[in-house]
Amino acid sequence: MQNFRFENETKIIFGKDTELEVATEVSKYGQKILLHYGGGSIKKTGLYDKVIKSLNDNDISYVELSGVKPNPRLSLVKEGIDICRKEDIDFILAVGGGSVIDSAKAIAAGVKYLGDVWDFFDGKAEVGEAIPIGTILTIPATGSETGDTTILTNEEGWYKRSMSHKNIRPKFAILNPELTYSLPNYQTAAGGVDIMSHVFERYFTNTLDVDITDRLCEGTLKCMIKNLPIALEETNNYAARSEIMWAGTIAHNGLLGTGRVEDWGSHMIAHEISAMYDITHGATLSIIFPAWMNYVYQDNIDRFVQYAIRVWGVEMNFQDPEKTVLEGIERTKEFFKKAGMPTSLSEVDISRDSIEEMAEKCVLSGPVGNFRKLFKDDVVKILEMAF
Amino acid sequence: MQNFRFENETKIIFGKDTELEVATEVSKYGQKILLHYGGGSIKKTGLYDKVIKSLNDNDISYVELSGVKPNPRLSLVKEGIDICRKEDIDFILAVGGGSVIDSAKAIAAGVKYLGDVWDFFDGKAEVGEAIPIGTILTIPATGSETGDTTILTNEEGWYKRSMSHKNIRPKFAILNPELTYSLPNYQTAAGGVDIMSHVFERYFTNTLDVDITDRLCEGTLKCMIKNLPIALEETNNYAARSEIMWAGTIAHNGLLGTGRVEDWGSHMIAHEISAMYDITHGATLSIIFPAWMNYVYQDNIDRFVQYAIRVWGVEMNFQDPEKTVLEGIERTKEFFKKAGMPTSLSEVDISRDSIEEMAEKCVLSGPVGNFRKLFKDDVVKILEMAF
């Protein structure tokens, strides 16, 4: 186990009707807020009305900024920063999924910064003071609700980049599993893949002596393997929805990566696909992860054997452990397929011609990943294997 | 899964040499501190000198209060409160195990309270403003390093009582597994039992649909089952010591109990034994838990079958599931025995004559536990089964 630091002060308010507590929480931090959300879905479900009523009943004034898209954009963030400055906003409430939260984080970091907010994303500046944010989560997926990271797409050149700072971690996250009943199955499944991928990025490590986090990772994956198919079958199953929602937070609140080198190579590759083709994040991960696993497993057979046996219940093939590994990878891929997710680039109409460009952009700041360091050639090969 | 709230903002600084960072952390909160510790062990190991040097090098002044005993006492807490008031202390640094941290928490809560600090423990007052505390942990056991609870013994009547408040949660916890190398095996084992018991108190629940926390509980227990024997065999095994230390925090930082009714009956019984006989907390738990399990398992056979199979790898006896349960309980007891811990009251020279009094005191504020509510008669029976 390696030395580490861990802290995560986001307050979780979990369960039925918890969105009704939003004004009580908001009022601890601000009196004039930016209400940030995506499109019409929170209006259709009635969540928007509940939030507005709660704010009005508690004399919290608000300015709205909607229109956050999946793979949130820099231009809207800049608009949000302008509004916050003009209106003297002191708190941002993000109502939605990871894209809305990430957009809110970027706005929060940019309001008091005099330069271009993109500076934080390409490493030219570090976040200073940020205005506080809170969230009502509607899509369990990105883990952004308690994370200190935001991922943004710059339309000029279509770069998708992330940045992290503790000052942009949400103060509270309201998680009501009932709010996820209305998600289309594709979005539930994409979120599920994202959650599992956050565990994969930590689980596949060469750091030794990481028993406790291995077990926590395996447990989180097993919880997803059981509950994702249930939620897809019975969309209003509260038990399954709550397991997925809480697993989504646990998968990415930092705990599962403590004491170990994390990987994140697959996420970097997946981000390039999303940036160029605007494909749902989870769908790029269900495509890339099986290919990545097949490309790298020989570097550390033991770890992949453990994965196959402990996570998927594969029986150990003592004569040929590699077969155990391949069975584990195959079950991963099959699980994604059964959940309705693509597992090859050809399914999502990506042209082989773009492989070079995606690989090039992916390693722009150097090789990606840690389980195996991936250079441009490696990324090309993984993308080819993913067809 | 039930509705819940979860927050834990304690910063963890984990790994080799992390105690050298103490002054940097302390200086974020205070400039004149109370250095609180137990006896001579931190002097013998050299930790005391390192802390003093770090404080001196960073111009942090300090007043010392040592002498914390296992099952920490109210009288020393009162002494600490007096010192803090007289010396204008603005931060308490607890260097030691759970007893030292609990003592520090009680002092922190009492300094700005005009009444008797015991009021917090018998429910006559709620904690208000508390001065901040931080800790360098030397014994992984109580989980107090990130918890919001303190347990104190009132020498007048020998009552052992707990109280919880978020204002007494440590700001930071420095965890260096090397600092636990010098623990006598008995203390390592008692700490291990305490850690496992914190998981038991959450794992044994009748709340349904708690997959994710079940898995996290099981994983934490499996980590302890693997690593405790290694640490007892090779006291300087860094890997095993670090697994135990991190598991100890995870077991009791609140995460494993999210969304479920917790039990805590066994702890209540164990506290009465410690209060009357001043026996190490972990030793009372290794005695009480197997007895408690045998007393209550029939209320929810399924849960105990799951425990036996998933935690201990017992094979399911499909013809007679109860046999599976009993095997799981037996393995628990055997594990404690092999670790050198007592598993019966007769081993620790407790008289049967005191059963009535302990049971009486235990249920003074009503029945204890939730898996099964335990009344005086139940406590008597469990104590009898523990002989």
Coordinates of C-alpha atoms in Angstrom, one line a residue, chain A residues 87-266:
Chain A
E87 CA -25.9 39.0 -10.6
D88 CA -23.7 38.6 -7.6
I89 CA -24.4 34.9 -7.3
D90 CA -23.1 33.2 -4.2
F91 CA -24.0 29.6 -4.7
I92 CA -24.6 27.3 -7.7
L93 CA -27.2 24.5 -7.5
A94 CA -26.7 21.9 -10.1
V95 CA -29.8 19.8 -10.8
G96 CA -29.0 17.0 -13.2
G97 CA -26.4 14.4 -14.1
G98 CA -22.6 14.6 -14.2
S99 CA -22.5 17.1 -17.1
V100 CA -24.6 19.6 -15.2
I101 CA -22.4 19.2 -12.1
D102 CA -19.2 19.4 -14.1
S103 CA -20.4 22.6 -15.8
A104 CA -21.3 24.1 -12.4
K105 CA -17.9 23.2 -11.1
A106 CA -16.2 25.0 -13.9
I107 CA -18.4 28.1 -13.5
A108 CA -17.7 28.0 -9.7
A109 CA -14.0 28.0 -10.4
G110 CA -14.1 30.7 -13.0
V111 CA -16.2 33.4 -11.4
K112 CA -13.4 34.9 -9.3
Y113 CA -10.6 34.2 -11.8
L114 CA -9.6 37.0 -14.1
G115 CA -8.1 34.9 -16.9
D116 CA -9.8 32.4 -19.2
V117 CA -11.4 29.5 -17.3
W118 CA -9.9 27.0 -19.8
D119 CA -6.5 27.9 -18.2
F120 CA -7.4 25.4 -15.4
F121 CA -8.0 22.7 -17.9
D122 CA -4.8 23.0 -19.9
G123 CA -2.7 23.4 -16.8
K124 CA -1.9 27.2 -17.2
A125 CA -3.5 28.1 -13.8
E126 CA -4.6 26.5 -10.6
V127 CA -8.1 27.0 -9.1
G128 CA -8.2 29.6 -6.3
E129 CA -11.3 30.7 -4.5
A130 CA -14.4 29.1 -5.9
I131 CA -18.0 29.8 -5.1
P132 CA -19.7 26.9 -3.3
I133 CA -21.9 24.4 -5.2
G134 CA -24.4 21.7 -4.3
T135 CA -26.3 19.2 -6.3
I136 CA -29.5 17.2 -6.8
L137 CA -28.4 14.2 -8.8
T138 CA -30.6 12.7 -11.4
I139 CA -28.2 10.3 -13.2
P140 CA -25.9 7.9 -11.2
A141 CA -22.8 7.7 -13.4
T142 CA -20.0 10.1 -13.2
G143 CA -19.5 10.3 -9.4
S144 CA -19.1 14.1 -9.9
E145 CA -21.6 14.6 -7.1
T146 CA -18.8 14.2 -4.5
G147 CA -15.8 14.4 -6.7
D148 CA -13.3 17.3 -7.1
T149 CA -13.0 16.9 -10.8
T150 CA -14.8 18.5 -13.8
I151 CA -14.5 17.5 -17.4
L152 CA -15.2 20.0 -20.1
T153 CA -15.2 20.1 -23.9
N154 CA -13.7 23.1 -25.7
E155 CA -15.5 23.5 -28.9
E156 CA -12.5 25.2 -30.4
G157 CA -10.6 22.1 -31.6
W158 CA -13.0 19.7 -29.7
Y159 CA -10.7 18.9 -26.9
K160 CA -12.2 17.2 -23.8
R161 CA -10.1 17.9 -20.7
S162 CA -10.4 17.4 -17.0
M163 CA -9.2 19.4 -14.0
S164 CA -9.4 18.7 -10.2
H165 CA -9.4 20.9 -7.2
K166 CA -10.8 20.5 -3.7
N167 CA -12.4 23.9 -3.8
I168 CA -14.9 22.8 -6.4
R169 CA -16.1 19.7 -4.6
P170 CA -19.9 20.0 -3.9
K171 CA -20.9 20.9 -0.4
F172 CA -23.8 18.6 -0.5
A173 CA -25.3 16.0 -2.8
I174 CA -29.0 15.1 -2.6
L175 CA -29.5 11.6 -3.9
N176 CA -33.0 10.3 -4.3
P177 CA -33.1 7.0 -6.3
E178 CA -36.7 7.7 -7.3
L179 CA -35.5 10.6 -9.5
T180 CA -33.8 8.0 -11.7
Y181 CA -36.9 6.0 -12.4
S182 CA -37.6 8.1 -15.5
L183 CA -34.2 7.6 -17.1
P184 CA -34.3 5.8 -20.5
N185 CA -32.7 2.4 -20.3
Y186 CA -29.8 3.5 -22.5
Q187 CA -28.9 6.2 -20.0
T188 CA -29.2 3.9 -17.0
A189 CA -26.9 1.4 -18.7
A190 CA -24.4 4.0 -19.8
G191 CA -24.3 5.3 -16.2
G192 CA -23.8 1.7 -15.0
V193 CA -20.9 1.2 -17.3
D194 CA -19.4 4.5 -16.1
I195 CA -19.7 3.5 -12.5
M196 CA -18.1 0.1 -13.1
S197 CA -15.3 1.8 -15.2
H198 CA -14.5 4.1 -12.2
V199 CA -13.8 1.0 -10.3
F200 CA -11.8 -0.6 -13.1
E201 CA -9.5 2.4 -13.3
R202 CA -8.6 1.8 -9.7
Y203 CA -8.8 -2.0 -9.5
F204 CA -6.3 -2.6 -12.4
T205 CA -3.1 -1.6 -10.7
N206 CA 0.3 -3.1 -10.2
T207 CA 0.5 -1.8 -6.6
L208 CA 0.8 -4.8 -4.3
D209 CA -0.7 -5.3 -0.8
V210 CA -4.0 -3.5 -1.5
D211 CA -6.4 -6.0 0.1
I212 CA -8.9 -3.7 1.6
T213 CA -9.4 -1.5 -1.5
D214 CA -9.4 -4.7 -3.7
R215 CA -12.3 -6.0 -1.6
L216 CA -14.2 -2.7 -1.7
C217 CA -13.7 -2.5 -5.5
E218 CA -14.9 -6.1 -6.0
G219 CA -17.9 -5.6 -3.7
T220 CA -18.9 -2.4 -5.6
L221 CA -18.7 -4.2 -8.9
K222 CA -20.7 -7.2 -7.7
C223 CA -23.3 -4.8 -6.5
M224 CA -23.5 -3.3 -10.0
I225 CA -23.6 -6.7 -11.7
K226 CA -26.5 -7.8 -9.6
N227 CA -28.5 -4.5 -9.7
L228 CA -28.0 -3.0 -13.1
P229 CA -30.0 -5.7 -14.9
I230 CA -32.8 -5.4 -12.3
A231 CA -33.1 -1.7 -12.9
L232 CA -33.2 -2.2 -16.6
E233 CA -35.9 -4.8 -16.3
E234 CA -38.0 -3.0 -13.6
T235 CA -37.3 0.7 -14.0
N236 CA -39.2 1.6 -10.8
N237 CA -37.4 -0.9 -8.6
Y238 CA -36.4 1.3 -5.6
A239 CA -33.9 -1.3 -4.2
A240 CA -32.0 -1.7 -7.4
R241 CA -32.0 2.1 -8.1
S242 CA -30.7 2.9 -4.7
E243 CA -27.9 0.3 -4.8
I244 CA -26.8 1.8 -8.2
M245 CA -27.0 5.3 -7.0
W246 CA -25.0 4.8 -3.8
A247 CA -22.5 2.5 -5.6
G248 CA -22.0 5.3 -8.2
T249 CA -20.9 7.7 -5.5
I250 CA -18.7 5.2 -3.7
A251 CA -17.1 4.2 -6.9
H252 CA -15.7 7.7 -7.4
N253 CA -15.5 9.4 -4.0
G254 CA -11.8 8.6 -3.8
L255 CA -11.9 5.8 -1.3
L256 CA -11.5 2.9 -3.7
G257 CA -8.2 4.3 -5.0
T258 CA -6.5 5.0 -1.7
G259 CA -3.0 3.5 -1.4
R260 CA -2.8 2.4 -5.0
V261 CA -1.7 3.7 -8.4
E262 CA -4.8 4.3 -10.5
D263 CA -4.9 3.8 -14.3
W264 CA -7.2 6.1 -16.2
G265 CA -5.8 5.2 -19.6
S266 CA -9.2 3.9 -20.9

